[in-house]
CSV table of C-alpha atoms and ligand atoms in Angstrom, one decimal:
chain,number,residue,atom,x,y,z
V,175,UNK,CA,-63.1,27.6,14.7
V,176,UNK,CA,-62.3,30.2,12.7
V,177,UNK,CA,-58.4,30.2,11.7
V,178,UNK,CA,-56.8,33.6,11.6
V,179,UNK,CA,-54.2,33.8,8.9
V,180,UNK,CA,-51.4,35.5,10.7
V,181,UNK,CA,-51.8,33.2,13.6
V,182,UNK,CA,-51.6,30.3,11.5
V,183,UNK,CA,-48.2,32.0,9.9
V,184,UNK,CA,-47.0,32.1,13.2
V,185,UNK,CA,-47.8,28.8,14.5
V,186,UNK,CA,-46.0,27.0,11.1
V,187,UNK,CA,-43.4,29.5,11.4
V,188,UNK,CA,-42.7,28.2,15.1
V,189,UNK,CA,-43.0,24.6,14.0
V,190,UNK,CA,-40.7,25.2,11.1
V,191,UNK,CA,-37.9,26.6,13.4
V,192,UNK,CA,-38.6,24.0,16.1
V,193,UNK,CA,-37.9,21.1,13.7
V,194,UNK,CA,-34.8,23.0,12.2
V,195,UNK,CA,-33.1,23.6,15.3
V,196,UNK,CA,-33.9,19.7,16.2
V,197,UNK,CA,-32.0,18.8,12.8
V,198,UNK,CA,-29.5,21.2,13.5
V,199,UNK,CA,-28.9,19.6,17.1
V,200,UNK,CA,-29.0,16.2,15.2
V,201,UNK,CA,-26.5,17.3,12.4
V,202,UNK,CA,-24.1,18.9,15.2
V,203,UNK,CA,-24.1,15.6,17.2
V,204,UNK,CA,-23.1,13.7,14.1
V,205,UNK,CA,-20.1,16.2,13.2
V,206,UNK,CA,-19.0,16.1,16.6
V,207,UNK,CA,-18.7,12.2,16.6
V,208,UNK,CA,-17.2,12.3,13.1
V,209,UNK,CA,-14.9,15.5,13.8
V,210,UNK,CA,-13.4,14.0,17.0
V,211,UNK,CA,-10.2,12.5,16.1
V,212,UNK,CA,-10.1,8.9,16.1
V,213,UNK,CA,-7.7,8.6,18.8
V,214,UNK,CA,-9.9,10.7,21.2
V,215,UNK,CA,-12.7,8.2,21.0
V,216,UNK,CA,-10.8,5.6,22.7
V,217,UNK,CA,-8.8,5.4,25.9
V,218,UNK,CA,-6.2,2.9,25.0
V,219,UNK,CA,-3.3,3.7,22.0
V,220,UNK,CA,-4.6,4.1,18.3
V,221,UNK,CA,-1.9,3.2,16.3
V,222,UNK,CA,-1.1,2.9,12.3
V,223,UNK,CA,1.6,1.4,10.4
V,224,UNK,CA,3.8,3.7,9.0
V,225,UNK,CA,6.9,4.1,6.4
V,226,UNK,CA,9.3,7.1,6.6
V,227,UNK,CA,7.4,8.4,3.3
V,228,UNK,CA,4.1,8.5,5.6
V,229,UNK,CA,5.6,11.5,8.1
V,230,UNK,CA,6.1,14.4,5.4
V,231,UNK,CA,3.2,16.5,4.0
V,232,UNK,CA,-0.3,16.4,4.5
V,233,UNK,CA,0.1,12.6,6.0
V,234,UNK,CA,2.4,13.8,8.8
V,235,UNK,CA,-0.1,16.6,10.3
V,236,UNK,CA,-2.9,14.0,9.5
V,237,UNK,CA,-1.3,11.4,11.4
V,238,UNK,CA,-0.6,13.5,14.6
V,239,UNK,CA,-4.4,14.4,14.5
V,240,UNK,CA,-5.7,10.9,14.5
V,241,UNK,CA,-3.1,8.5,15.9
V,242,UNK,CA,-1.2,8.4,19.1
V,243,UNK,CA,1.1,5.4,18.4
V,244,UNK,CA,3.1,4.1,15.3
V,245,UNK,CA,4.3,0.9,14.2
V,246,UNK,CA,7.1,0.5,11.2
V,247,UNK,CA,5.0,-1.2,8.6
V,248,UNK,CA,8.8,-2.9,7.3
V,249,UNK,CA,11.5,-0.5,8.5
V,250,UNK,CA,12.3,-3.0,11.6
V,251,UNK,CA,11.8,-6.5,10.0
V,252,UNK,CA,14.6,-8.5,9.9
V,253,UNK,CA,15.6,-8.1,5.9
V,254,UNK,CA,15.3,-4.4,5.9
V,255,UNK,CA,16.9,-3.8,9.1
V,256,UNK,CA,19.7,-6.4,8.9
V,257,UNK,CA,20.2,-7.0,5.6
V,258,UNK,CA,24.0,-8.7,5.6
V,259,UNK,CA,25.7,-10.0,9.1
V,260,UNK,CA,27.9,-7.2,9.7
V,261,UNK,CA,25.4,-4.3,8.3
V,262,UNK,CA,22.6,-2.9,10.3
V,263,UNK,CA,20.5,-0.3,8.3
V,264,UNK,CA,18.9,2.0,10.9
V,265,UNK,CA,18.1,5.1,9.0
V,266,UNK,CA,14.4,4.3,8.3
V,267,UNK,CA,13.7,2.5,11.7
V,268,UNK,CA,15.3,5.6,13.6
V,269,UNK,CA,13.5,8.2,11.3
V,270,UNK,CA,9.9,6.8,12.6
V,271,UNK,CA,11.3,6.4,16.3
V,272,UNK,CA,12.6,10.1,16.1
V,273,UNK,CA,9.4,11.4,14.7
V,274,UNK,CA,7.6,9.5,17.2
V,275,UNK,CA,9.4,10.6,20.1
V,276,UNK,CA,9.4,14.5,18.8
V,277,UNK,CA,5.9,14.4,18.7
V,278,UNK,CA,4.8,12.2,21.7
V,279,UNK,CA,3.5,9.1,20.1
V,280,UNK,CA,4.2,5.6,21.3
V,281,UNK,CA,5.9,2.9,19.2
V,282,UNK,CA,5.1,-0.7,18.7
V,283,UNK,CA,8.1,-2.6,17.3
V,284,UNK,CA,7.5,-5.2,14.4
V,285,UNK,CA,8.9,-7.5,14.6
V,286,UNK,CA,11.9,-9.8,15.9
V,287,UNK,CA,11.5,-13.0,14.5
V,288,UNK,CA,9.3,-14.2,11.4
V,289,UNK,CA,9.6,-16.6,8.3
V,290,UNK,CA,9.4,-13.8,6.1
V,291,UNK,CA,11.2,-10.9,5.1
V,292,UNK,CA,14.0,-12.7,6.7
V,293,UNK,CA,17.2,-12.7,5.0
V,294,UNK,CA,18.9,-15.7,3.7
V,295,UNK,CA,22.1,-15.5,5.1
V,296,UNK,CA,20.7,-16.0,8.9
V,297,UNK,CA,20.2,-19.6,7.8
V,298,UNK,CA,23.3,-20.5,6.0
V,299,UNK,CA,27.0,-20.6,6.3
V,300,UNK,CA,29.7,-18.9,4.1
V,301,UNK,CA,29.4,-22.1,1.9
V,302,UNK,CA,25.6,-21.8,1.6
V,303,UNK,CA,24.7,-24.8,4.1
V,304,UNK,CA,22.2,-24.3,6.6
V,305,UNK,CA,24.0,-23.2,10.1
V,306,UNK,CA,23.1,-25.2,13.3
V,307,UNK,CA,20.6,-24.7,16.0
V,308,UNK,CA,23.3,-23.1,18.2
V,309,UNK,CA,24.6,-20.7,15.3
V,310,UNK,CA,20.8,-19.7,14.5
V,311,UNK,CA,20.0,-19.0,18.0
V,312,UNK,CA,23.1,-16.9,18.6
V,313,UNK,CA,22.4,-15.1,15.2
V,314,UNK,CA,18.6,-14.5,16.4
V,315,UNK,CA,20.0,-13.4,19.9
V,316,UNK,CA,22.5,-11.0,18.8
V,317,UNK,CA,19.9,-9.5,16.5
V,318,UNK,CA,17.5,-8.9,19.2
V,319,UNK,CA,20.0,-7.6,21.3
V,320,UNK,CA,20.9,-4.9,18.9
V,321,UNK,CA,17.4,-3.9,17.5
V,322,UNK,CA,15.3,-3.9,20.7
V,323,UNK,CA,18.8,-2.6,22.7
V,324,UNK,CA,19.0,0.4,20.3
V,325,UNK,CA,15.3,1.6,20.9
V,326,UNK,CA,15.4,0.4,24.7
V,327,UNK,CA,12.8,2.4,26.6
V,328,UNK,CA,11.4,3.8,23.2
V,329,UNK,CA,9.6,1.1,22.4
V,330,UNK,CA,6.7,0.3,24.7
V,331,UNK,CA,5.7,-3.1,22.8
V,332,UNK,CA,7.3,-5.7,20.5
V,333,UNK,CA,5.9,-8.4,18.2
V,334,UNK,CA,8.6,-10.8,19.2
V,335,UNK,CA,7.4,-13.7,17.0
V,336,UNK,CA,5.2,-13.3,14.2
V,337,UNK,CA,2.9,-15.8,12.2
V,338,UNK,CA,5.0,-19.1,13.6
V,339,UNK,CA,1.8,-21.0,13.7
V,340,UNK,CA,0.8,-23.0,10.3
V,341,UNK,CA,-2.2,-22.2,8.1
V,342,UNK,CA,-2.3,-26.2,7.6
V,343,UNK,CA,-5.3,-27.9,9.5
V,344,UNK,CA,-3.1,-30.8,10.7
V,345,UNK,CA,0.2,-29.0,10.8
V,346,UNK,CA,0.7,-27.2,14.2
V,347,UNK,CA,3.7,-25.0,13.6
V,348,UNK,CA,4.9,-23.4,10.4
V,349,UNK,CA,7.6,-25.5,8.7
V,350,UNK,CA,9.8,-22.4,8.3
V,351,UNK,CA,13.8,-22.3,8.5
V,352,UNK,CA,13.2,-21.5,12.2
V,353,UNK,CA,11.4,-24.7,12.7
V,354,UNK,CA,13.3,-26.8,10.7
V,355,UNK,CA,16.9,-25.8,12.3
V,356,UNK,CA,15.6,-25.1,15.8
V,357,UNK,CA,12.7,-27.1,16.7
V,358,UNK,CA,10.1,-25.2,18.5
V,359,UNK,CA,12.6,-23.6,20.9
V,360,UNK,CA,13.3,-20.8,18.7
V,361,UNK,CA,10.0,-19.5,20.0
V,362,UNK,CA,10.7,-19.4,23.6
V,363,UNK,CA,14.1,-17.9,23.0
V,364,UNK,CA,13.3,-15.1,21.2
V,365,UNK,CA,11.2,-14.2,23.9
V,366,UNK,CA,13.8,-14.5,26.3
V,367,UNK,CA,16.2,-12.5,24.4
V,368,UNK,CA,13.7,-9.6,23.9
V,369,UNK,CA,13.1,-9.5,27.9
V,370,UNK,CA,16.7,-9.6,28.4
V,371,UNK,CA,17.5,-6.9,26.2
V,372,UNK,CA,14.6,-4.6,27.4
V,373,UNK,CA,12.9,-5.8,30.8
V,374,UNK,CA,10.1,-2.9,30.5
V,375,UNK,CA,8.7,-3.9,27.1
V,376,UNK,CA,5.8,-5.4,26.6
V,377,UNK,CA,6.1,-8.8,24.4
V,378,UNK,CA,3.8,-10.1,21.9
V,379,UNK,CA,3.1,-13.4,20.1
V,380,UNK,CA,1.2,-12.0,16.8
V,381,UNK,CA,-0.5,-13.9,14.1
V,382,UNK,CA,-3.4,-13.8,11.6
V,383,UNK,CA,-6.7,-15.5,10.9
V,384,UNK,CA,-7.0,-15.9,14.3
V,385,UNK,CA,-11.1,-16.1,13.7
V,386,UNK,CA,-10.5,-19.8,12.4
V,387,UNK,CA,-11.5,-22.2,15.2
V,388,UNK,CA,-8.5,-24.6,14.1
V,389,UNK,CA,-5.8,-21.8,13.8
V,390,UNK,CA,-7.4,-20.0,17.0
V,391,UNK,CA,-6.7,-22.9,19.0
V,392,UNK,CA,-3.0,-23.6,18.0
V,393,UNK,CA,-2.4,-20.1,18.8
V,394,UNK,CA,-4.2,-20.8,22.5
V,395,UNK,CA,-1.8,-23.7,22.7
V,396,UNK,CA,1.3,-22.2,21.9
V,397,UNK,CA,0.7,-18.6,24.1
V,398,UNK,CA,-0.8,-20.7,26.9
V,399,UNK,CA,2.2,-23.1,26.8
V,400,UNK,CA,4.8,-20.1,26.7
V,401,UNK,CA,2.9,-18.6,29.8
V,402,UNK,CA,2.9,-21.9,31.8
V,403,UNK,CA,6.4,-22.1,31.1
V,404,UNK,CA,7.2,-19.1,32.7
V,405,UNK,CA,8.6,-17.4,29.4
V,406,UNK,CA,8.3,-13.6,29.2
V,407,UNK,CA,5.4,-13.2,26.9
V,408,UNK,CA,2.7,-10.5,27.8
V,409,UNK,CA,0.3,-10.2,25.1
V,410,UNK,CA,-1.3,-11.6,22.4
V,411,UNK,CA,-1.4,-9.6,18.9
V,412,UNK,CA,-4.4,-10.4,16.9
V,413,UNK,CA,-3.5,-9.2,13.5
V,414,UNK,CA,-7.1,-8.3,12.3
V,415,UNK,CA,-6.6,-8.3,8.4
V,416,UNK,CA,-10.5,-8.9,8.0
V,417,UNK,CA,-12.9,-8.5,5.2
V,418,UNK,CA,-16.4,-7.5,4.0
V,419,UNK,CA,-17.7,-11.0,4.6
V,420,UNK,CA,-15.8,-11.4,8.2
V,421,UNK,CA,-15.6,-11.4,11.2
V,422,UNK,CA,-19.1,-11.9,12.2
V,423,UNK,CA,-19.8,-10.8,15.6
V,424,UNK,CA,-19.9,-14.2,17.2
V,425,UNK,CA,-16.7,-15.6,15.4
V,426,UNK,CA,-14.7,-12.3,17.0
V,427,UNK,CA,-16.4,-12.8,20.3
V,428,UNK,CA,-15.6,-16.4,20.8
V,429,UNK,CA,-12.2,-15.4,19.6
V,430,UNK,CA,-11.3,-12.5,21.9
V,431,UNK,CA,-13.5,-14.6,24.5
V,432,UNK,CA,-10.7,-17.4,24.1
V,433,UNK,CA,-7.9,-15.4,24.7
V,434,UNK,CA,-9.3,-13.3,27.5
V,435,UNK,CA,-9.0,-15.6,30.4
V,436,UNK,CA,-5.2,-16.5,29.9
V,437,UNK,CA,-3.9,-13.4,31.8
V,438,UNK,CA,-2.3,-11.8,28.6
V,439,UNK,CA,-3.1,-8.5,27.3
V,440,UNK,CA,-4.7,-8.6,24.0
V,441,UNK,CA,-4.1,-5.8,21.0
V,442,UNK,CA,-5.6,-5.7,17.7
V,443,UNK,CA,-2.4,-5.0,15.6
V,444,UNK,CA,-2.9,-4.8,12.0
V,445,UNK,CA,-6.6,-3.9,11.7
V,446,UNK,CA,-8.0,-3.4,8.0
V,447,UNK,CA,-11.1,-4.5,6.3
V,448,UNK,CA,-10.9,-5.4,2.7
V,449,UNK,CA,-13.6,-4.7,0.5
V,450,UNK,CA,-13.2,-7.9,-1.2
V,451,UNK,CA,-14.4,-11.2,0.2
V,452,UNK,CA,-11.5,-12.7,2.2
V,453,UNK,CA,-8.8,-14.9,0.3
V,454,UNK,CA,-6.2,-15.9,2.4
V,455,UNK,CA,-3.4,-16.8,-0.5
V,456,UNK,CA,-1.9,-14.8,-3.1
V,457,UNK,CA,-3.2,-15.4,-6.7
V,458,UNK,CA,-3.3,-14.2,-10.6
V,459,UNK,CA,-5.7,-12.0,-11.5
V,460,UNK,CA,-9.1,-12.9,-12.5
V,461,UNK,CA,-11.6,-10.7,-15.0
V,462,UNK,CA,-13.7,-9.7,-12.0
V,463,UNK,CA,-10.6,-8.1,-9.9
V,464,UNK,CA,-11.2,-4.9,-12.4
V,465,UNK,CA,-14.2,-3.8,-10.6
V,466,UNK,CA,-12.5,-2.1,-7.9
V,467,UNK,CA,-14.7,0.8,-7.4
V,468,UNK,CA,-15.9,2.1,-4.2
V,469,UNK,CA,-19.3,2.0,-4.6
V,470,UNK,CA,-21.8,3.1,-1.8
V,471,UNK,CA,-22.8,-0.7,-1.3
V,472,UNK,CA,-19.1,-1.6,-0.5
V,473,UNK,CA,-19.0,1.5,1.9
V,474,UNK,CA,-21.9,0.8,3.7
V,475,UNK,CA,-20.9,-3.4,4.2
V,476,UNK,CA,-17.6,-2.2,5.1
V,477,UNK,CA,-19.0,0.4,7.9
V,478,UNK,CA,-21.1,-2.7,9.2
V,479,UNK,CA,-17.8,-5.0,9.4
V,480,UNK,CA,-16.2,-2.2,11.3
V,481,UNK,CA,-19.1,-1.5,13.5
V,482,UNK,CA,-19.4,-5.1,14.7
V,483,UNK,CA,-15.9,-5.4,15.5
V,484,UNK,CA,-15.8,-2.4,17.5
V,485,UNK,CA,-19.0,-3.4,19.4
V,486,UNK,CA,-17.0,-6.4,20.7
V,487,UNK,CA,-14.0,-4.7,21.1
V,488,UNK,CA,-15.7,-2.6,23.6
V,489,UNK,CA,-17.0,-5.8,25.3
V,490,UNK,CA,-13.6,-6.7,25.7
V,491,UNK,CA,-12.4,-3.3,26.7
V,492,UNK,CA,-10.6,-4.7,30.2
V,493,UNK,CA,-8.3,-7.3,28.1
V,494,UNK,CA,-7.9,-4.9,25.0
V,495,UNK,CA,-4.7,-2.4,25.7
V,496,UNK,CA,-4.5,-1.0,22.1
V,497,UNK,CA,-5.7,-1.0,18.3
V,498,UNK,CA,-3.2,-0.3,15.5
V,499,UNK,CA,-4.6,0.1,12.0
V,500,UNK,CA,-2.3,-1.4,9.1
V,501,UNK,CA,-1.7,2.0,7.0
V,502,UNK,CA,-3.0,5.1,7.2
V,503,UNK,CA,-5.7,5.7,4.5
V,504,UNK,CA,-6.9,4.5,1.3
V,505,UNK,CA,-4.2,6.1,-0.5
V,506,UNK,CA,-2.1,3.1,-0.2
V,507,UNK,CA,-2.4,0.0,1.8
V,508,UNK,CA,-0.6,-3.5,1.6
V,509,UNK,CA,-3.6,-4.8,0.2
V,510,UNK,CA,-3.3,-3.1,-3.2
V,511,UNK,CA,-1.0,-5.9,-3.9
V,512,UNK,CA,-2.2,-8.7,-2.0
V,513,UNK,CA,-3.8,-11.4,-2.5
V,514,UNK,CA,-4.0,-9.9,-6.3
V,515,UNK,CA,-1.4,-7.7,-7.3
V,516,UNK,CA,-2.2,-4.1,-8.4
V,517,UNK,CA,-5.9,-4.4,-7.1
V,518,UNK,CA,-7.0,-1.1,-5.6
V,519,UNK,CA,-8.3,-2.2,-2.0
V,520,UNK,CA,-10.2,1.0,0.2
V,521,UNK,CA,-9.8,-0.7,3.5
V,522,UNK,CA,-9.2,1.8,5.9
V,523,UNK,CA,-11.3,4.5,7.9
V,524,UNK,CA,-10.1,7.2,5.6
V,525,UNK,CA,-10.2,7.6,1.9
V,526,UNK,CA,-7.4,8.7,-0.7
V,527,UNK,CA,-8.1,12.4,0.4
V,528,UNK,CA,-7.9,11.8,3.8
V,529,UNK,CA,-11.5,12.1,4.6
V,530,UNK,CA,-13.5,10.0,7.3
V,531,UNK,CA,-15.6,7.3,5.5
V,532,UNK,CA,-18.9,5.8,6.8
V,533,UNK,CA,-16.8,3.4,9.0
V,534,UNK,CA,-15.7,6.1,11.2
V,535,UNK,CA,-18.9,7.0,12.8
V,536,UNK,CA,-19.8,3.8,12.9
V,537,UNK,CA,-17.0,2.9,15.1
V,538,UNK,CA,-17.0,5.9,17.1
V,539,UNK,CA,-20.3,5.1,18.5
V,540,UNK,CA,-18.4,2.4,20.4
V,541,UNK,CA,-15.9,4.8,22.0
V,542,UNK,CA,-14.9,4.1,25.5
A,1342,HAH,C1,1.1,-9.4,7.9
A,1342,HAH,N1,0.7,-10.6,7.6
A,1342,HAH,C2,2.4,-9.1,8.5
A,1342,HAH,O1,2.4,-9.3,9.9
A,1342,HAH,C3,3.0,-7.5,8.1
A,1342,HAH,O2,4.3,-7.5,8.7
A,1342,HAH,C4,3.0,-7.3,6.8
A,1342,HAH,O3,3.4,-5.8,6.6
A,1342,HAH,C5,1.4,-7.6,6.4
A,1342,HAH,C6,0.7,-8.2,6.9
A,1342,HAH,C7,-0.2,-11.1,7.1
A,1342,HAH,C8,-0.8,-12.5,6.0
A,1342,HAH,C9,-2.0,-12.5,5.8
A,1342,HAH,O4,-2.8,-11.8,6.4
A,1342,HAH,C10,-2.3,-13.5,5.0
A,1342,HAH,C11,-1.1,-14.2,4.3
A,1342,HAH,C12,0.1,-13.8,4.7
A,1342,HAH,C13,0.4,-12.8,5.6
């Protein structure tokens, strides 16, 4: 067959045009996924942990675009908000609540009873001796009444008790001042006081390392015990402080699956994925800790862990009623100082310039 040059040119031109257009459509689809705000990818509240410093400048507008729920990272913890018996420090908490209210975001309160960041005065009398169970529970009730009462109707969910379970395999509850003085009653009491102060708020037990089968069973025992005893617990908070090497899909599936049948709602309350293999305790610096670059290999691995998590979250979408990220972007994260001080981490969906990382489209494909 004789090929006529200008006909060949036309065919080549047409083929090129078609393939370019096909490419353009794919690129447009990808852009559509990653341009879409995070909160608009999911039909449940998508939150972020903040301090007042996040609510100004470029981060304020960014938060409003990407998230529709706020958790005060520190401002409502016992120490910061109630530093002395006769003094509440409302300033930071109020500023976060005002920002959320002005802009129509929900608020998850964090937290009402914890062994950490709890001021020493709670547990001691004026001579420094440990107080009685009765005094400690009275102080807890007054504290919860004041904090929950102040934000009644504005905070839709509270982490009532945080991290009460021991990390030691053979120990059930953490050997905290709360446990030492009150026995395990303080946990149920905290829920009762919170319910009394705001009967409409959702009330959560919140903890970490939930993917460990041993800790998970202890959490199950605790929340099931509370529920069966008629204590007003409505949800379980899985913190979700994970890392480049965990969780596997199977680990996460069996974790969420374990809690799914309890008749409690589940929220992922503090999600981040460290680029360093998981370590649970603070430790001194080692030479390899100097290697903090966010390499393409780390980015790809992290995106895969995020992807796996959201694939499993989607499977349990009927049980999961909220997901909160623990900090706004890689500009600043609590993991920059934990478990190793001053080791830069990159655990979030957005980089230090607030630009989406590979993890964002990786999770957006599991929108619901
Ligand atoms: C969380 N603990 C706390 O709930 C939160 O209030 C704080 O701001 C940061 C993290 C997590 C945690 C852990 O994953 C391992 C050891 C201790 C604490």
